[in-house]
Short mmCIF file of N, CA and C in Angstrom, two decimals:
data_model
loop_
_atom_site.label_atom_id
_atom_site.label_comp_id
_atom_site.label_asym_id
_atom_site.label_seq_id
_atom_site.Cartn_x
_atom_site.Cartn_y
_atom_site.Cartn_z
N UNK Q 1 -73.68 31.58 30.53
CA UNK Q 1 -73.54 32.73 31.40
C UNK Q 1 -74.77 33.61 31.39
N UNK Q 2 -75.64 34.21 30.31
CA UNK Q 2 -76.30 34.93 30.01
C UNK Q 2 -77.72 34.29 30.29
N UNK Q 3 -78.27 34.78 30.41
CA UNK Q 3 -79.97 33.80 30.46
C UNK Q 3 -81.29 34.55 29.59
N UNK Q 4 -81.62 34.01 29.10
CA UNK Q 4 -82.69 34.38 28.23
C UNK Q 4 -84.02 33.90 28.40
N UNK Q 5 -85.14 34.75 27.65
CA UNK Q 5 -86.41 34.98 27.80
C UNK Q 5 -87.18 35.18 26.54
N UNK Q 6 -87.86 34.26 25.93
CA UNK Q 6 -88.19 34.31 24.61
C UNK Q 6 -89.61 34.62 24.54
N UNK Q 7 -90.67 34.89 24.07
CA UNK Q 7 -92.11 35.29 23.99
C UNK Q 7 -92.57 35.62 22.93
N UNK Q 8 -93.82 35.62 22.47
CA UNK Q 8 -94.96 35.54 21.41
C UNK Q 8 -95.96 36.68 21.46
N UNK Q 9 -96.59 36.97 20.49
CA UNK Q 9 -98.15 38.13 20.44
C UNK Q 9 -98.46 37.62 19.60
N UNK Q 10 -99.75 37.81 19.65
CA UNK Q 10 -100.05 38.44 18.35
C UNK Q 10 -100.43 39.34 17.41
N UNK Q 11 -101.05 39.55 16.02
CA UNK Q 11 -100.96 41.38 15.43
C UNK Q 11 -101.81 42.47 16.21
N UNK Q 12 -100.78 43.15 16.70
CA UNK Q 12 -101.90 44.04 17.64
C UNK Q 12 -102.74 44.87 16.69
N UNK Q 13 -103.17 44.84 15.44
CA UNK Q 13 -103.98 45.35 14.65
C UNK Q 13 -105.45 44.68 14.87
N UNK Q 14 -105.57 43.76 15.20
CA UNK Q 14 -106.53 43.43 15.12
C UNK Q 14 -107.36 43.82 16.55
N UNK Q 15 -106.82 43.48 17.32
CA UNK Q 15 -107.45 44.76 18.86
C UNK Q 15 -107.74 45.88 18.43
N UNK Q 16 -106.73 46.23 17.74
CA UNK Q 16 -106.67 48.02 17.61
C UNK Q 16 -107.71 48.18 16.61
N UNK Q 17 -108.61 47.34 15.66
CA UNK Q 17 -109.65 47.89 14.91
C UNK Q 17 -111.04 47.57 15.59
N UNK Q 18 -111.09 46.63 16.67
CA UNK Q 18 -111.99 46.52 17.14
C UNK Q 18 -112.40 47.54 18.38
N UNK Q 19 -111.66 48.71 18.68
CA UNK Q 19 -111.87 49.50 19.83
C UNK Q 19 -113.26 50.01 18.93
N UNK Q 20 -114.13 50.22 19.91
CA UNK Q 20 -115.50 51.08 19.71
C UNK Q 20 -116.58 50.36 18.82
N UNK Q 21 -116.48 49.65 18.76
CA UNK Q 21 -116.83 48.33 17.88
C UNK Q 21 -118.52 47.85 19.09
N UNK Q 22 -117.90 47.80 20.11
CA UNK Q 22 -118.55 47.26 21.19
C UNK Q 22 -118.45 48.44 22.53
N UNK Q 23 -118.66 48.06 23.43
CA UNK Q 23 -118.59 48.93 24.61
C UNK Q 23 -117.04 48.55 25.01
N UNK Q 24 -116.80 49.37 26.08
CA UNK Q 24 -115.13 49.36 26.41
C UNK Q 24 -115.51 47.87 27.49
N UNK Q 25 -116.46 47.62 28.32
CA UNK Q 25 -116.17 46.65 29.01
C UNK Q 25 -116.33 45.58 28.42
N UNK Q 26 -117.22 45.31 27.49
CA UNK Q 26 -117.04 43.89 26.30
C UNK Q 26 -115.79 44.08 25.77
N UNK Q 27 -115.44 45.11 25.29
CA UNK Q 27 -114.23 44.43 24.85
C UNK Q 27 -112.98 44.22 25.36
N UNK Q 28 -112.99 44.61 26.77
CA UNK Q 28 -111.89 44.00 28.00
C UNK Q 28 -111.82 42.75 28.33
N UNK Q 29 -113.36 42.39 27.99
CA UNK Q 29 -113.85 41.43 28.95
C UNK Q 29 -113.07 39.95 27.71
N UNK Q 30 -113.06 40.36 26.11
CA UNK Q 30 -112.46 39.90 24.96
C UNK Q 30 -111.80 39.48 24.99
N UNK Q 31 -110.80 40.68 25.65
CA UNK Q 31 -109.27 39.99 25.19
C UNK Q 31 -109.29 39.26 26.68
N UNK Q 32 -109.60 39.76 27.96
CA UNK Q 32 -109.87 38.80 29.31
C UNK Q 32 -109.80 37.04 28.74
N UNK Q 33 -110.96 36.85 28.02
CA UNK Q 33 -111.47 35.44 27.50
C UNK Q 33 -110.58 34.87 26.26
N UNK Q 34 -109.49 36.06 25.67
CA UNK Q 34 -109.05 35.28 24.82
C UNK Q 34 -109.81 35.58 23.46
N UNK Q 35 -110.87 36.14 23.47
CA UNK Q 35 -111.64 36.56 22.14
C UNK Q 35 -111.16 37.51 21.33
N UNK Q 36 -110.27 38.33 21.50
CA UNK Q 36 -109.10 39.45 20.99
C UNK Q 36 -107.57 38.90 21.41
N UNK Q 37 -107.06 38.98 20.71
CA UNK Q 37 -105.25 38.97 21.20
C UNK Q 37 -105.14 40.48 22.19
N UNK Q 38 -104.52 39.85 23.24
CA UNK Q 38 -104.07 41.03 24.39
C UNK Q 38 -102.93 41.97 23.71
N UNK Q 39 -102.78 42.80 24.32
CA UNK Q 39 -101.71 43.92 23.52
C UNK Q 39 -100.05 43.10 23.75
N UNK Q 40 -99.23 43.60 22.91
CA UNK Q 40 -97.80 42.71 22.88
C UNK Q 40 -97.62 43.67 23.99
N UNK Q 41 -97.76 44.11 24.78
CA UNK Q 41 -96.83 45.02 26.29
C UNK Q 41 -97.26 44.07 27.64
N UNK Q 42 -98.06 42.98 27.29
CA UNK Q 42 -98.64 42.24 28.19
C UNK Q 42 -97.53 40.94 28.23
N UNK Q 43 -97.51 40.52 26.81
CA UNK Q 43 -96.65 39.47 26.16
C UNK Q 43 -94.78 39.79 27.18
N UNK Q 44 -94.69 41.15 26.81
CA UNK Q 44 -93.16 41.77 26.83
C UNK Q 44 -93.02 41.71 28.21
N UNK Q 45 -93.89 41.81 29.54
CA UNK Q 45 -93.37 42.24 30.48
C UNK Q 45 -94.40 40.58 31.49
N UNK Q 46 -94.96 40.28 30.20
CA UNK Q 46 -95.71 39.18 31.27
C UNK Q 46 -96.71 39.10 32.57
N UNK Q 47 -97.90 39.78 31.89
CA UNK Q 47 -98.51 40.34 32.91
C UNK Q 47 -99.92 39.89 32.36
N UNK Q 48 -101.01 40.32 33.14
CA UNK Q 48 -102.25 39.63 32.80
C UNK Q 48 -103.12 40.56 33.42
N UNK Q 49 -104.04 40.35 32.62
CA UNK Q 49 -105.54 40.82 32.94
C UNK Q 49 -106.40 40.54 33.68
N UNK Q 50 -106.72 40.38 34.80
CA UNK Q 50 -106.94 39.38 35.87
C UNK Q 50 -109.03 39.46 36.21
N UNK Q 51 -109.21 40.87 36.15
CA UNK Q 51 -110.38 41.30 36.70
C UNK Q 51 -110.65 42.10 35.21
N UNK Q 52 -112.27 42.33 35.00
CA UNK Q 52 -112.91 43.33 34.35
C UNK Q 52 -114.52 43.78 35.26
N UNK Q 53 -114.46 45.19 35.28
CA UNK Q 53 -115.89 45.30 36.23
C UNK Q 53 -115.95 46.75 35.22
N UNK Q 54 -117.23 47.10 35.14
CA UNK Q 54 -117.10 48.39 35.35
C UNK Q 54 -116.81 49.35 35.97
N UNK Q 55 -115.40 50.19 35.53
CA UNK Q 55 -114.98 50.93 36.37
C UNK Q 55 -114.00 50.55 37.45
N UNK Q 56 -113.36 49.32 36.97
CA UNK Q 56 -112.25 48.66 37.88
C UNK Q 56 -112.05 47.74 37.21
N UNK Q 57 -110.43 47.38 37.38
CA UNK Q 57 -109.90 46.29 36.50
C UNK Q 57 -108.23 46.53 37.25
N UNK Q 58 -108.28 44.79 37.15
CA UNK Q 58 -106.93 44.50 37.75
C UNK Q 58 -106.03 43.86 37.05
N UNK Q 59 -104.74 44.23 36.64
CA UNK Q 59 -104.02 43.09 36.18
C UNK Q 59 -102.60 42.79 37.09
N UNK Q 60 -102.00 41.68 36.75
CA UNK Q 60 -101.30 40.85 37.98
C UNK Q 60 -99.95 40.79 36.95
N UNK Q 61 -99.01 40.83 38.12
CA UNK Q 61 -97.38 40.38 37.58
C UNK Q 61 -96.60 39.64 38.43
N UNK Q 62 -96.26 38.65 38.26
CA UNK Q 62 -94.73 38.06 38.79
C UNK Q 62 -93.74 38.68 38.54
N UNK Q 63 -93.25 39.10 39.57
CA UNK Q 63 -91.64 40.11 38.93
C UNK Q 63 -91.00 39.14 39.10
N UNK Q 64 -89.99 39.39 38.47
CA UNK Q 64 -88.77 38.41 37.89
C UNK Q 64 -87.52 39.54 37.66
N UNK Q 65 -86.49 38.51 38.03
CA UNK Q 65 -85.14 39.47 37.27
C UNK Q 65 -85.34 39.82 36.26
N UNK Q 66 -85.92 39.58 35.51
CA UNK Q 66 -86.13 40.03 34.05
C UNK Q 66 -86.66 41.75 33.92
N UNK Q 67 -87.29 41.86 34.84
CA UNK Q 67 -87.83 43.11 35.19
C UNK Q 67 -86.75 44.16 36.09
N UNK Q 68 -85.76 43.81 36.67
CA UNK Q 68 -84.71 44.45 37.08
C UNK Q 68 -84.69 45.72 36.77
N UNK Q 69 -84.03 46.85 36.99
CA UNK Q 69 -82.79 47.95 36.76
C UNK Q 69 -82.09 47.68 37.43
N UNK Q 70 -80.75 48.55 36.99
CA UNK Q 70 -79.15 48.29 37.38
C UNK Q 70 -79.22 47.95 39.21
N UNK Q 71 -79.95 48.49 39.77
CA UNK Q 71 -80.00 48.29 41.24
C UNK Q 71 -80.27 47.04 41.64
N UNK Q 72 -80.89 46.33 41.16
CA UNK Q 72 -81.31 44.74 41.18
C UNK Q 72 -82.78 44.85 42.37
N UNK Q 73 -83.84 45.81 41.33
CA UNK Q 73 -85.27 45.72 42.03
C UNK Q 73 -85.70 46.11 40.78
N UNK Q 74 -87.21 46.09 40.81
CA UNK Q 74 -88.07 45.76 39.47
C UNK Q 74 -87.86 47.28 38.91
N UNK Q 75 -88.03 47.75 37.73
CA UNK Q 75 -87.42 49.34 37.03
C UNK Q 75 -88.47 49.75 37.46
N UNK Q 76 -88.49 50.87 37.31
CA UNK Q 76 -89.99 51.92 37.74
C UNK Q 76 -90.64 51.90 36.41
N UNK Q 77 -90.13 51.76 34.92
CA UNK Q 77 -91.42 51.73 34.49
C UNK Q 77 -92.41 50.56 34.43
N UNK Q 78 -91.95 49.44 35.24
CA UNK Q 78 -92.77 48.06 35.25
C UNK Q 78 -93.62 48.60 35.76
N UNK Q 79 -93.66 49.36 36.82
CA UNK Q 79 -94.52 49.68 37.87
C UNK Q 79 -95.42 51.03 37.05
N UNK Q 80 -94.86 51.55 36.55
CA UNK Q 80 -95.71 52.63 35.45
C UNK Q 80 -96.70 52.32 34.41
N UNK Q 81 -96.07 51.03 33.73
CA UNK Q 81 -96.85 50.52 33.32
C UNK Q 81 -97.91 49.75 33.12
N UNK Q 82 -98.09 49.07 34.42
CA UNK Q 82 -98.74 48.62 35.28
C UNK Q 82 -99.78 49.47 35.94
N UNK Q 83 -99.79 50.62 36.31
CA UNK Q 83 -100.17 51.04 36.72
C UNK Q 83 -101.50 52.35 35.55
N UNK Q 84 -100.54 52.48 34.62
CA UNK Q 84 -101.05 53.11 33.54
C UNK Q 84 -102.21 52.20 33.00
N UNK Q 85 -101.89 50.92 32.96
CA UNK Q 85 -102.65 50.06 31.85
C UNK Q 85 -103.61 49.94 33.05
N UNK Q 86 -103.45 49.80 34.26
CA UNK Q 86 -105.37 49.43 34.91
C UNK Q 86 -105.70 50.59 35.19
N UNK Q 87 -105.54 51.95 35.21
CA UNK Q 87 -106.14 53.50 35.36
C UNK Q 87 -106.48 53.68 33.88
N UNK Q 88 -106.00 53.11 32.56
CA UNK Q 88 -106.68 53.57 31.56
C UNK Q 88 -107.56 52.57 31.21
N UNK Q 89 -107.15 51.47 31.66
CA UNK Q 89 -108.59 50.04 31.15
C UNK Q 89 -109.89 50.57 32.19
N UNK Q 90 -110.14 51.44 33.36
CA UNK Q 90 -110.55 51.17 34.38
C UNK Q 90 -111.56 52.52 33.65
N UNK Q 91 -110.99 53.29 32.93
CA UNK Q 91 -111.81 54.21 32.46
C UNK Q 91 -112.33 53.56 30.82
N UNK Q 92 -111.64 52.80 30.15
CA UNK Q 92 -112.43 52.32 29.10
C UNK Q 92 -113.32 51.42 29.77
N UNK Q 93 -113.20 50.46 30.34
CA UNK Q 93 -114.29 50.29 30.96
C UNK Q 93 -115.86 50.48 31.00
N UNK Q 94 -115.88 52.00 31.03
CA UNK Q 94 -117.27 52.51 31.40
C UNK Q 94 -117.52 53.38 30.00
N UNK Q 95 -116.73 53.22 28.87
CA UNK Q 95 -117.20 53.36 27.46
C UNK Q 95 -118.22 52.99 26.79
N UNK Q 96 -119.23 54.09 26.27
CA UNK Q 96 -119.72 52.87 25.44
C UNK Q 96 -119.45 52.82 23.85
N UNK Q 97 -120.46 51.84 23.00
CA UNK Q 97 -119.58 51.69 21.48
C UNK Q 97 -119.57 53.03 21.25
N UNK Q 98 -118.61 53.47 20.39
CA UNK Q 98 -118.17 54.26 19.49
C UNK Q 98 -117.43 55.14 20.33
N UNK Q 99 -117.05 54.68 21.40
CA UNK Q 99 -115.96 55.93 22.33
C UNK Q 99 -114.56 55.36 22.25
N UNK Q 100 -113.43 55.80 22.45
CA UNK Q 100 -112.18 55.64 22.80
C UNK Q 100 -111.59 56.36 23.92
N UNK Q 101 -110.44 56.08 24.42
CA UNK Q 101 -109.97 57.48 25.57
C UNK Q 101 -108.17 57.27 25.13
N UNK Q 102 -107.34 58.22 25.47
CA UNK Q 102 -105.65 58.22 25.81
C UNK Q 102 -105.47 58.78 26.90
N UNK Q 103 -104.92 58.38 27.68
CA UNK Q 103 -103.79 58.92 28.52
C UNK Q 103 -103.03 60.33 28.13
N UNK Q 104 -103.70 60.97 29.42
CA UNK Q 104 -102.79 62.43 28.97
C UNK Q 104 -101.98 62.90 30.25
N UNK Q 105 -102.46 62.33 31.02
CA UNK Q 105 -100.98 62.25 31.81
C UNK Q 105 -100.88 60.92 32.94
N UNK Q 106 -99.98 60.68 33.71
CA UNK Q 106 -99.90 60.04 34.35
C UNK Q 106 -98.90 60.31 35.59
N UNK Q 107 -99.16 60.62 36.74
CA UNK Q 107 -98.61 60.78 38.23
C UNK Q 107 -97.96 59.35 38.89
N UNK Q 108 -97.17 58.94 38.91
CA UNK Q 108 -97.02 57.37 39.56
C UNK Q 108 -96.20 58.35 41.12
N UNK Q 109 -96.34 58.05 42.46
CA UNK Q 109 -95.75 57.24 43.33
C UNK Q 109 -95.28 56.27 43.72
N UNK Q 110 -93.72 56.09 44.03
CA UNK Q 110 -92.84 54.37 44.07
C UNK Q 110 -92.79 54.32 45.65
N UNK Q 111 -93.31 53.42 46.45
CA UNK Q 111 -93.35 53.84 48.06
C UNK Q 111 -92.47 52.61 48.47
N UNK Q 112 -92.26 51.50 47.55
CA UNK Q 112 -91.94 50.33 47.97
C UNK Q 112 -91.37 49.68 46.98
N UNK Q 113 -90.14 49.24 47.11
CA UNK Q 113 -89.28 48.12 46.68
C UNK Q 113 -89.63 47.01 46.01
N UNK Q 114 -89.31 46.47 45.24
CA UNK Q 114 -90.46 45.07 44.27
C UNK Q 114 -89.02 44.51 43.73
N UNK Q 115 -89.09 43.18 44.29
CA UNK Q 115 -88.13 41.95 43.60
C UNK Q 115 -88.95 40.94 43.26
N UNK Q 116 -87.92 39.73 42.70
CA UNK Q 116 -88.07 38.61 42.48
C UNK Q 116 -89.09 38.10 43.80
N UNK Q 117 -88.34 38.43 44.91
CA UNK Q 117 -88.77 37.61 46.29
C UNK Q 117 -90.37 38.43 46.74
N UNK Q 118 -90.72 39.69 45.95
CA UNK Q 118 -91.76 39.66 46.34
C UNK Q 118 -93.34 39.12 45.77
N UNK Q 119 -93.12 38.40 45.08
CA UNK Q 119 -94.09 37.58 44.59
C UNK Q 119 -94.98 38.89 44.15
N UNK Q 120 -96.39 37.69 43.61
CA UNK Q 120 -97.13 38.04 42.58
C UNK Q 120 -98.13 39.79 43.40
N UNK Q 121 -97.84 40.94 42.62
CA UNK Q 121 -98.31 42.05 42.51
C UNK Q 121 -99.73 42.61 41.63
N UNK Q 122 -100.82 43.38 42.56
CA UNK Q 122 -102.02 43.16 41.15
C UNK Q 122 -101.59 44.56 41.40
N UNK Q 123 -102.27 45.51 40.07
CA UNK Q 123 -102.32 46.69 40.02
C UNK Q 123 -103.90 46.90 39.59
N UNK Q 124 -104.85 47.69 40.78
CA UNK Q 124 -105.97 47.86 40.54
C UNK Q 124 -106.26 49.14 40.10
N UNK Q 125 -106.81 49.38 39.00
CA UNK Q 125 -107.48 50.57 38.91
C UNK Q 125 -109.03 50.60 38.74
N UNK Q 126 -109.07 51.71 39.14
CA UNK Q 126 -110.29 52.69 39.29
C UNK Q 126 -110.83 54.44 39.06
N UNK Q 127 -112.12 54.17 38.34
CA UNK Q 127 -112.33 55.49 37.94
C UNK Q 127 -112.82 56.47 39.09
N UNK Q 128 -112.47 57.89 38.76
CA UNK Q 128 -112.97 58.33 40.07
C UNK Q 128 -113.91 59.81 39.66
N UNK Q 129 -113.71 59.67 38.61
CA UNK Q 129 -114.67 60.86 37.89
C UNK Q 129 -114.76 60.55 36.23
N UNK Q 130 -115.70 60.36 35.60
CA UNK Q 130 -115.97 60.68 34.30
C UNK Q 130 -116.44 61.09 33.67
N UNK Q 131 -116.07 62.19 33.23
CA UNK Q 131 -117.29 63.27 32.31
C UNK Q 131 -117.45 63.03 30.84
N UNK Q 132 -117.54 63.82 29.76
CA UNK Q 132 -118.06 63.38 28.60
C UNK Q 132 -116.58 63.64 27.77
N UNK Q 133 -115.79 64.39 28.17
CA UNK Q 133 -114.83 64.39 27.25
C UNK Q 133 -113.38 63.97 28.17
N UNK Q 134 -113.49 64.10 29.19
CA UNK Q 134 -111.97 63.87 30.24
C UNK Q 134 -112.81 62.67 31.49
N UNK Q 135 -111.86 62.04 31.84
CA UNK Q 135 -112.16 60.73 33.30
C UNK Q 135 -110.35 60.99 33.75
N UNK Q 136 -110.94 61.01 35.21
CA UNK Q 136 -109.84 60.77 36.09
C UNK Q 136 -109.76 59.26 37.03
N UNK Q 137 -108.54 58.91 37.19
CA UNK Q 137 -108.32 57.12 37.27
C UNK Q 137 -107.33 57.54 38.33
N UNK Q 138 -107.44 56.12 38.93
CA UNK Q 138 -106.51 56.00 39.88
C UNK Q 138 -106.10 54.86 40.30
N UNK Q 139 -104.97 54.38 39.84
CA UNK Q 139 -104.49 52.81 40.52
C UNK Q 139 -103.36 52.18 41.68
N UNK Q 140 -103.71 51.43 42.45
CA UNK Q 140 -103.16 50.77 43.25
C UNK Q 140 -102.09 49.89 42.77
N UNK Q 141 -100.93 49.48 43.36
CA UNK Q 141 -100.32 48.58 43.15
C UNK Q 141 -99.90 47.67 44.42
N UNK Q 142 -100.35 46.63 44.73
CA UNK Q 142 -100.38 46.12 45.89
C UNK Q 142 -99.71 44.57 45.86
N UNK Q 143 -98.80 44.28 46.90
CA UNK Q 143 -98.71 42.93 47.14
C UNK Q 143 -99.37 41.91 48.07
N UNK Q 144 -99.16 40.46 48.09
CA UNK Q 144 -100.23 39.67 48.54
C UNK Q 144 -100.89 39.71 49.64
N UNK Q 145 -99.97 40.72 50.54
CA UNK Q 145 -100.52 41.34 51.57
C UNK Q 145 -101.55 42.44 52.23
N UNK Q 146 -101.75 43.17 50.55
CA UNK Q 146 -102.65 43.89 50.49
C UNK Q 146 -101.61 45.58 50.54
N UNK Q 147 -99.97 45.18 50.91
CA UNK Q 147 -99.24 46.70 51.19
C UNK Q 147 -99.02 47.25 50.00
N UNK Q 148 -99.42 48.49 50.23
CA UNK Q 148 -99.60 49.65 49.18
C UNK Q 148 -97.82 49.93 48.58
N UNK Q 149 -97.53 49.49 47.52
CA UNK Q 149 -96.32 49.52 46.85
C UNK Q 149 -95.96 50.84 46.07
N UNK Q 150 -97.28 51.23 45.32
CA UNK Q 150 -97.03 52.62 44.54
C UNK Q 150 -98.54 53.13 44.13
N UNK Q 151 -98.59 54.27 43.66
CA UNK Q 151 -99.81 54.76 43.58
C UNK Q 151 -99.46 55.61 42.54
N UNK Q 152 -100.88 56.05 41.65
CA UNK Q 152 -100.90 56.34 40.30
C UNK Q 152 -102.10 57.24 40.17
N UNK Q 153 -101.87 58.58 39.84
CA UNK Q 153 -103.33 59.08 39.19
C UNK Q 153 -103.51 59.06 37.48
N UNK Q 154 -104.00 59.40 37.03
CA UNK Q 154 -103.97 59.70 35.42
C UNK Q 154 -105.38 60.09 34.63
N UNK Q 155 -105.18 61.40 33.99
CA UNK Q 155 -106.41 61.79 33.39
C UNK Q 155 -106.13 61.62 31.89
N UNK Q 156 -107.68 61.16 31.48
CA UNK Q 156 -108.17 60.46 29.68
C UNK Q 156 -108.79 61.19 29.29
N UNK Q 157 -108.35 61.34 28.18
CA UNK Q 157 -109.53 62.49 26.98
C UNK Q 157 -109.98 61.20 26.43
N UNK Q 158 -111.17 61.53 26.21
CA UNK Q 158 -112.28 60.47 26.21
C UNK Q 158 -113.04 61.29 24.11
N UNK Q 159 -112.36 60.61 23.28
CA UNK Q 159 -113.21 60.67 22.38
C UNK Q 159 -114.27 59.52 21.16
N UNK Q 160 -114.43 60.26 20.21
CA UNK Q 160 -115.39 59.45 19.12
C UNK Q 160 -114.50 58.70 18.59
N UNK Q 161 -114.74 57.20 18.37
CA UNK Q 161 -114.16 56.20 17.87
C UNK Q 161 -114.07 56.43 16.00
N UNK Q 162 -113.11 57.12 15.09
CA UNK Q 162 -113.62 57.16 13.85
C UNK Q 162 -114.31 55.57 13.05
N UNK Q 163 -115.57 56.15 12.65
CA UNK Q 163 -115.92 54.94 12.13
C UNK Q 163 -115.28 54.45 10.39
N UNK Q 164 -115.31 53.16 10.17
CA UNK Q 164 -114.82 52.98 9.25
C UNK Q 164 -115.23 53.15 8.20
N UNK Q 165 -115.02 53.14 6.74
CA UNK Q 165 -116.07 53.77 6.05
C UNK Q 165 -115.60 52.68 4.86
N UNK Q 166 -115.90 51.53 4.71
CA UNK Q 166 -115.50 50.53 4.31
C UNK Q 166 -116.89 49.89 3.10
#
């Protein structure tokens, strides 16, 4: 009766010590190639990293029932999260070594409906200002058609990577 969905990561510690290590777009470009384990929220919702540029980066999803809320269309935070992760990759991005950034807020717009039947979705982001301590981002979420599904702003405090003292 029930149907299930089983999946793998691996230790997200080891991403997480390499931030600032390198520039933010080498190390997108890392886990891109497989040279870092991708974060387990990629694993959980099944999504991918598709593009790395400076200052833009796309990642892609198949929605699936799996992604549902009670209404039977994809939940809004698929789409949040999605949307969060290429507006904050889109500003690490243009990092260089020894920087980090977080998310300090995030604006999503839902304009459009997302099922199973609507096939594969990229969510592009892009930076649209970056100064030395805050960057403002902004991502697309689009289907194969190019129609604008939801829209996302979100501003990053942009700081010093602590170095290790090892």
């Amino acid at each position: 009766m029930g149907r299930a969905r089983t999946y793998e990561w691996e230790d997200p510690s080891i991403t997480a010590a390499a931030v600032g290590s390198t520039s933010g777009l080498d190390f997108l470009r890392a886990i891109q190639a497989g040279r870092l384990p991708g974060p387990p929220i990629t694993a959980t919702l099944d999504f991918t990293l598709d593009e790395v540029n400076e200052g833009r980066v796309v990642f892609a999803i198949t929605p699936g029932e799996e992604h549902y809320n009670p209404i039977g269309s994809v939940h809004g935070g698929v789409y949040a999260t999605l949307l969060d992760s290429a507006a904050g990759c889109a500003v690490q991005s243009t990092l260089p070594p020894g920087m980090g950034y977080t998310s300090l807020d995030l604006t999503v717009k839902f304009l459009k409906r997302i099922t199973a039947d609507t096939g594969r979705v990229r969510a592009i982001g892009t930076v649209v200002s970056r100064g030395r301590q805050t960057a403002l981002a902004e991502a697309r979420l689009i289907d194969a058609q190019e129609r604008l599904l939801a829209h996302a702003t979100s501003s990053c405090m942009l700081f010093a990577v602590p170095t290790s003292t090892t």
